[in-house]
PDB file of C-alpha atoms in Angstrom:
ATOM      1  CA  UNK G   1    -174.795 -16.356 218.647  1.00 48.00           C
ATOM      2  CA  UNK G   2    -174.194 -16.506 214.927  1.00 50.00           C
ATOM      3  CA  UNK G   3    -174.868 -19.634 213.018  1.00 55.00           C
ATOM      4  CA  UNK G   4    -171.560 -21.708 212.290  1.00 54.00           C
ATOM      5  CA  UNK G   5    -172.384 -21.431 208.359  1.00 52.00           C
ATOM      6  CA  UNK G   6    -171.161 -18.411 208.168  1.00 50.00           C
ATOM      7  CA  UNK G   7    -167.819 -18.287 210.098  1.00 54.00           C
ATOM      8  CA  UNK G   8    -165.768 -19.524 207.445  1.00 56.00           C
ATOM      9  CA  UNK G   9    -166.463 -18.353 204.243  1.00 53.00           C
ATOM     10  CA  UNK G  10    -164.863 -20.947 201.912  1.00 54.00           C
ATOM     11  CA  UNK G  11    -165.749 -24.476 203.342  1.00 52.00           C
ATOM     12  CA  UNK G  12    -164.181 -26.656 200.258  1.00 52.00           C
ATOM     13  CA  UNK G  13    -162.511 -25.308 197.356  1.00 49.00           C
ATOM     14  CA  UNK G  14    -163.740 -28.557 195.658  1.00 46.00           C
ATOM     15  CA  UNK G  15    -167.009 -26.500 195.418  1.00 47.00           C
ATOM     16  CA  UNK G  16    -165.701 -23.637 193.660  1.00 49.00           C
ATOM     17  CA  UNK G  17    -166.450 -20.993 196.061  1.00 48.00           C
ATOM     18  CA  UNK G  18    -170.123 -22.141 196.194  1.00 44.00           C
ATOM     19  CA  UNK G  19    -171.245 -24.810 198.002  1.00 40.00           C
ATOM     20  CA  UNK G  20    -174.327 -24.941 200.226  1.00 36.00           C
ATOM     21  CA  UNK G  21    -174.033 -22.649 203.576  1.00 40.00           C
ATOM     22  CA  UNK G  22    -171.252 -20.675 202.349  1.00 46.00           C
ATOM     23  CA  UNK G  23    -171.032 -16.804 201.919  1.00 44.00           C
ATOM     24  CA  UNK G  24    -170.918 -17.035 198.039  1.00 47.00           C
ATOM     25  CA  UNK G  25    -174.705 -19.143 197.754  1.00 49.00           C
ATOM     26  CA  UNK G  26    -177.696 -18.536 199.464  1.00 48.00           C
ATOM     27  CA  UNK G  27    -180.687 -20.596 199.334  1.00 49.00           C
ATOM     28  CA  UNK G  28    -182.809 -18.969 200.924  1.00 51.00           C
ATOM     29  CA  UNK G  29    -184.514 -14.897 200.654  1.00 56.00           C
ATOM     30  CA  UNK G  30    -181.890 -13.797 203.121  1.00 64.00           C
ATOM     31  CA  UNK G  31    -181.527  -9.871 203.598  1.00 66.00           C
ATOM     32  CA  UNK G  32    -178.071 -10.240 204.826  1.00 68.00           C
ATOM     33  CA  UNK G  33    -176.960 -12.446 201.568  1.00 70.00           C
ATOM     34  CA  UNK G  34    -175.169  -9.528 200.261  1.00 70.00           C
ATOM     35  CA  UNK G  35    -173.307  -8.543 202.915  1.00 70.00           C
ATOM     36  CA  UNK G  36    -171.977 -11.658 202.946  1.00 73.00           C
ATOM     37  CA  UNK G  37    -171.277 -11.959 199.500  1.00 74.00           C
ATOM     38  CA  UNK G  38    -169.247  -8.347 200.204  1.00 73.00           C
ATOM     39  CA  UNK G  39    -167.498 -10.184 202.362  1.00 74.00           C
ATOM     40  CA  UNK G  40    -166.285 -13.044 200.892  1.00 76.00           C
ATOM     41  CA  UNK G  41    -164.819 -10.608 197.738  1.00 75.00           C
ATOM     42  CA  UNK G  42    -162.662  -8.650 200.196  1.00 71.00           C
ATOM     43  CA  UNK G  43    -161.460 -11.957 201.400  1.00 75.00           C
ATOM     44  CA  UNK G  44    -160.669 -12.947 197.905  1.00 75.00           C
ATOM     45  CA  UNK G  45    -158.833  -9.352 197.726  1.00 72.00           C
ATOM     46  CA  UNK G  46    -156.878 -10.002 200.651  1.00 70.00           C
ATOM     47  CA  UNK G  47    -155.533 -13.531 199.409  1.00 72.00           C
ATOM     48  CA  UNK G  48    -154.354 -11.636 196.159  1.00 73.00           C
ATOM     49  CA  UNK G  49    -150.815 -11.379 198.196  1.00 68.00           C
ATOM     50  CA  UNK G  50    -149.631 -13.799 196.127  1.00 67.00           C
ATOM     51  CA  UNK G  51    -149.492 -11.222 193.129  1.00 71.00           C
ATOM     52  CA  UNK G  52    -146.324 -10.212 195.040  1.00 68.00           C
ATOM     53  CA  UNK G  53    -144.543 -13.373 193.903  1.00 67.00           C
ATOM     54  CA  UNK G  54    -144.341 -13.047 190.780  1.00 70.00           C
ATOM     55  CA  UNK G  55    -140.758 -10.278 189.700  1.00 72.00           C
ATOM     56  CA  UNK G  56    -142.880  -8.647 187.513  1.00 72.00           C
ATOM     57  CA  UNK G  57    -145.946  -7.520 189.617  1.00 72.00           C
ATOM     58  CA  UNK G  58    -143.746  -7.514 192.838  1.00 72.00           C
ATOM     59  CA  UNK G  59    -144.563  -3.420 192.878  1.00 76.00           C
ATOM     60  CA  UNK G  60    -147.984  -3.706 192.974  1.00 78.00           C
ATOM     61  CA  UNK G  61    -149.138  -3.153 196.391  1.00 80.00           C
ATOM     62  CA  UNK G  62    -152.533  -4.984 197.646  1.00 80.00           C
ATOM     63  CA  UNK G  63    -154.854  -3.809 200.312  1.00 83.00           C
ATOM     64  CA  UNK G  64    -158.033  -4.384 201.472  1.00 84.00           C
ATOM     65  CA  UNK G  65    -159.939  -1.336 202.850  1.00 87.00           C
ATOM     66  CA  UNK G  66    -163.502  -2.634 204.475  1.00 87.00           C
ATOM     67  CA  UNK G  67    -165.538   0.887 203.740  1.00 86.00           C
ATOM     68  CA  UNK G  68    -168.678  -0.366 206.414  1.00 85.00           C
ATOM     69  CA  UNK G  69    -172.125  -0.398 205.229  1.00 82.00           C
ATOM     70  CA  UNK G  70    -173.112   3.070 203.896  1.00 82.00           C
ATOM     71  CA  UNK G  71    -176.462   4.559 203.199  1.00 79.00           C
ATOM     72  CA  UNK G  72    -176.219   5.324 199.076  1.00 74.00           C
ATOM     73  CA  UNK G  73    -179.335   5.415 196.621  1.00 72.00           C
ATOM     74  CA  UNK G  74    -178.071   1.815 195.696  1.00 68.00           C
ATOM     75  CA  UNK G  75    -181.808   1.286 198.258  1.00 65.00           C
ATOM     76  CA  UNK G  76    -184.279   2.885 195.716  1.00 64.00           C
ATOM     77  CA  UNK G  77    -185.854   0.052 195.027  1.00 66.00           C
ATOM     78  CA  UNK G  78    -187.237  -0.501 198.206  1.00 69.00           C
ATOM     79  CA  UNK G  79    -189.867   1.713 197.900  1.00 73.00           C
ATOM     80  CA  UNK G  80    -190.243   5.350 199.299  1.00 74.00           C
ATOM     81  CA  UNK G  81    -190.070   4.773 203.234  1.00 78.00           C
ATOM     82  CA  UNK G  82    -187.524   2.484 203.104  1.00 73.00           C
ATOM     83  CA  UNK G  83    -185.350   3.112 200.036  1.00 72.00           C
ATOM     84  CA  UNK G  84    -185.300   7.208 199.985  1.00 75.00           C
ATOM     85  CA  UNK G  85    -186.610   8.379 203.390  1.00 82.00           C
ATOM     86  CA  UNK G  86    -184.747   5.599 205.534  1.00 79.00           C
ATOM     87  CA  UNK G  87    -181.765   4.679 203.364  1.00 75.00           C
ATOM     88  CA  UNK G  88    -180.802   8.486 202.067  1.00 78.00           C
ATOM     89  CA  UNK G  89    -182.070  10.773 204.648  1.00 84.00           C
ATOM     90  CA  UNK G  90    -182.091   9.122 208.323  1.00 87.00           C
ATOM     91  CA  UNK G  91    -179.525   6.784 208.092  1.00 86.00           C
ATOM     92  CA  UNK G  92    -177.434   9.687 206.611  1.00 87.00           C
ATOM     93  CA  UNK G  93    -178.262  11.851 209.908  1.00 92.00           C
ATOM     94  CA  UNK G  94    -177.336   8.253 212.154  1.00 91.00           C
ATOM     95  CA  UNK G  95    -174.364   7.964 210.177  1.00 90.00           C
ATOM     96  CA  UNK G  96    -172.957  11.290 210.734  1.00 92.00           C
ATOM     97  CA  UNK G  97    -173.260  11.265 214.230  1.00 95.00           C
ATOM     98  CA  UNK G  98    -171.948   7.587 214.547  1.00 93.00           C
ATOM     99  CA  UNK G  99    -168.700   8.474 212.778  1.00 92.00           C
ATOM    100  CA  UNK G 100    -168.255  11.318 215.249  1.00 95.00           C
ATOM    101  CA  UNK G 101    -167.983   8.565 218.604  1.00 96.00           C
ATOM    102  CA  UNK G 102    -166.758   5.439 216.771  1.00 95.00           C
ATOM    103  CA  UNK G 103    -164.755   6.872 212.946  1.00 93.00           C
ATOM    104  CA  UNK G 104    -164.738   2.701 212.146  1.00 93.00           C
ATOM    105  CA  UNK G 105    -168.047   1.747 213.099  1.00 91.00           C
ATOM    106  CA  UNK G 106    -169.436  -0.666 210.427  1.00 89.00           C
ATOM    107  CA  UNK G 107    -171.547   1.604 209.620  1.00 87.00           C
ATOM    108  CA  UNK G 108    -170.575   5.282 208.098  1.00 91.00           C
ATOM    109  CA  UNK G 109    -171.163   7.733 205.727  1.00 91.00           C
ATOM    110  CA  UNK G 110    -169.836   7.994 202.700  1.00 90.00           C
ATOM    111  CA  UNK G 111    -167.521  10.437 202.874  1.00 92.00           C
ATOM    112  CA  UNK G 112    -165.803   8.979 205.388  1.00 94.00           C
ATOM    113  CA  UNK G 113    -165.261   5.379 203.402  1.00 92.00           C
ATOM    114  CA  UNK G 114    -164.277   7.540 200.363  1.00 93.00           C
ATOM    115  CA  UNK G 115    -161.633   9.392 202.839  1.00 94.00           C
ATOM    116  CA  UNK G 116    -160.303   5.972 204.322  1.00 94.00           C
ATOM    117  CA  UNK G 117    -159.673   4.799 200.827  1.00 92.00           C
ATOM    118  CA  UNK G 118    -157.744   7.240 200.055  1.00 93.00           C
ATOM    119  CA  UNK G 119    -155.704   7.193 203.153  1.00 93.00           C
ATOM    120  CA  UNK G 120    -154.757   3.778 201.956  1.00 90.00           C
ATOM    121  CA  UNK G 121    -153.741   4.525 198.693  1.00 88.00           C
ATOM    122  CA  UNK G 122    -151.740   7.752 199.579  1.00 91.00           C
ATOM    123  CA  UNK G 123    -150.694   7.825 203.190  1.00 88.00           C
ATOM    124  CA  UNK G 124    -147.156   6.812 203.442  1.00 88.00           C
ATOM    125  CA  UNK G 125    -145.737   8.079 206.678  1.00 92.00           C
ATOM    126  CA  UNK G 126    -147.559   5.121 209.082  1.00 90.00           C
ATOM    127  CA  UNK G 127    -148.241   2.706 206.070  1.00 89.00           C
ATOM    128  CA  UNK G 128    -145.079   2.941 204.102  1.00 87.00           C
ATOM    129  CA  UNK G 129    -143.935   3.996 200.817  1.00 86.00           C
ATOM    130  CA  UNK G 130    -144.907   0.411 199.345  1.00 83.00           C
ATOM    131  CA  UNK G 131    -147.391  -0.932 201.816  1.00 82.00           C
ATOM    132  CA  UNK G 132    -149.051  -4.924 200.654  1.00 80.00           C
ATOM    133  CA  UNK G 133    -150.434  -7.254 202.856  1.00 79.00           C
ATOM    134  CA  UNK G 134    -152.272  -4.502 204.465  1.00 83.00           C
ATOM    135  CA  UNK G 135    -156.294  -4.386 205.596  1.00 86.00           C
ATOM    136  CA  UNK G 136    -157.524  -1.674 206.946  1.00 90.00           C
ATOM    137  CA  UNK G 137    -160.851  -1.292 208.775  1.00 91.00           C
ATOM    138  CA  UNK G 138    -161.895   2.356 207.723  1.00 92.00           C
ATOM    139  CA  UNK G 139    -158.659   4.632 208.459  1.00 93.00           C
ATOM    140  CA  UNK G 140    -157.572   1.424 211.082  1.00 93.00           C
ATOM    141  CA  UNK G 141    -155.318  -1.111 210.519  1.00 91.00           C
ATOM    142  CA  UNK G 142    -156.639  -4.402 211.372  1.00 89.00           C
ATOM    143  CA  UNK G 143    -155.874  -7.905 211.205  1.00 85.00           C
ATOM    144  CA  UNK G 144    -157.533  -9.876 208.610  1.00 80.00           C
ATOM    145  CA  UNK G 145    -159.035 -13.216 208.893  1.00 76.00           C
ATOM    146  CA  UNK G 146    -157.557 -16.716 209.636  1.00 78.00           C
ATOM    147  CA  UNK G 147    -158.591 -17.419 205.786  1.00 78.00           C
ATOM    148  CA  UNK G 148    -156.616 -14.911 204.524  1.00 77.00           C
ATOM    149  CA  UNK G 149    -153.958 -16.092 206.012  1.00 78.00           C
ATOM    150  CA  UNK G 150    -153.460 -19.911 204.907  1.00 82.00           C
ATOM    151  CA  UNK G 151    -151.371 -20.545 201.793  1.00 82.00           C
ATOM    152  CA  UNK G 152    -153.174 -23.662 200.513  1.00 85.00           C
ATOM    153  CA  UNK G 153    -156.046 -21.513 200.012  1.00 83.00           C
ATOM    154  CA  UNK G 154    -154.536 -18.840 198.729  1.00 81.00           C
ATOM    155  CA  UNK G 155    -152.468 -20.868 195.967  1.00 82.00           C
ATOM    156  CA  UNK G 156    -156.115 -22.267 195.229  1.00 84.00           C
ATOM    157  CA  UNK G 157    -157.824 -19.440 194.787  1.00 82.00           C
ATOM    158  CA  UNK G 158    -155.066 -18.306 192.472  1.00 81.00           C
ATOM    159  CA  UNK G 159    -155.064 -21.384 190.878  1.00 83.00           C
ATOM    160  CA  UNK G 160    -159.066 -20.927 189.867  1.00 84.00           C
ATOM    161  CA  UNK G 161    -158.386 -17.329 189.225  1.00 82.00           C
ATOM    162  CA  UNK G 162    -156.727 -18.595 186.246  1.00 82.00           C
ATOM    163  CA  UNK G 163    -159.325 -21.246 185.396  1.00 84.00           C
ATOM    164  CA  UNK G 164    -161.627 -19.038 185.573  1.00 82.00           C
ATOM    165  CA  UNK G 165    -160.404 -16.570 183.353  1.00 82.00           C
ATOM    166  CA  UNK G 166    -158.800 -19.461 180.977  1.00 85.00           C
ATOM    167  CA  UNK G 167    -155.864 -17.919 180.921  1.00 82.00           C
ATOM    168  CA  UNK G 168    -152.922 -19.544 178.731  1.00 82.00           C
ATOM    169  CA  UNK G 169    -149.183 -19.185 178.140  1.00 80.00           C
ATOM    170  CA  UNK G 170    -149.439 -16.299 175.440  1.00 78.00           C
ATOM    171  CA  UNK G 171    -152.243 -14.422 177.781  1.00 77.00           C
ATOM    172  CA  UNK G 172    -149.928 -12.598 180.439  1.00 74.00           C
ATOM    173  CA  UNK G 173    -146.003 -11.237 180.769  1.00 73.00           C
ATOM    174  CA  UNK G 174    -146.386 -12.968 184.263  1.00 71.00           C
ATOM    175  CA  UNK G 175    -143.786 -15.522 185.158  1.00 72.00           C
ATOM    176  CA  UNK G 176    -144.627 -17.216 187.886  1.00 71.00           C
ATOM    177  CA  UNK G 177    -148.117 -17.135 187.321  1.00 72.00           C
ATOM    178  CA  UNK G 178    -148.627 -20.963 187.385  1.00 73.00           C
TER     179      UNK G 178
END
């Protein structure tokens, strides 16, 4: 069973995102820290639907696409066995033939993330000429987290978007962007 720390990712927005035992901070060497971390940004991503609001940004669409874990040369630094001839060669081979029985496994090759991207952006006949709101697991639609869905956080994370960025009246054409 996993530890309750990490089933909700944003425990206080008090805490800016950080606070002890959340996705965003890790205390401790944890291998799975960036995963997490992953995780929490496509969150954020999702909870952008408030962009929508505002007249003149109502035509932007937002999605989330989750691409899985993919083996990519981003390893090298873990030395020979595990970086090149583990990350890059047989995890490629287990990726391929993963993709083949399960095409939204969380784990896949590259290719295939790149391709469900791109479904995303340009496939209109199931998503809609002007699809929002949308996450997709791979080429799958799929429901998003409970976070994503609750408005107070949301509106907060908007809210210290803004501080965070320290963004004033004469920085955007938005306006409803308070």
């Amino acid at each position: 069973m996993r530890s309750p720390i990490y089933r909700t990712t944003f425990s206080s927005f008090g805490s800016r995102y950080s606070s002890a035992g959340t996705a965003m901070q890790c205390t401790r060497a944890d291998r799975l820290a960036g995963i997490r971390r992953y995780g929490a940004a496509k969150l954020c991503q999702v909870m952008m639907l408030r962009l929508e609001k505002d007249s003149k940004l109502s035509s932007i669409s937002v999605l989330a696409v989750d691409p899985a874990a993919m083996p990519t040369e981003l390893s090298h630094r873990d030395g020979w066995v595990r970086g090149v001839f583990l990350a890059q060669v047989v995890l490629r081979i287990v990726a391929a033939i993963i993709i083949l029985f399960r095409p939204n496994d969380p784990f896949r090759t590259t290719w295939k993330s790149v391709g469900d991207v791109l479904y995303a952006v340009f496939e209109t006949e199931t998503l809609g000429s002007h699809p929002s709101g949308i996450y997709m697991n791979g080429s799958k639609r799929a429901k998003a987290g409970a976070e994503s869905e609750d408005l107070r956080m949301r509106e907060q994370l908007w809210c210290d978007s803004l501080g965070y960025v320290r963004a004033t009246e004469g920085d955007t054409v938005l306006t409803e962007w308070r």
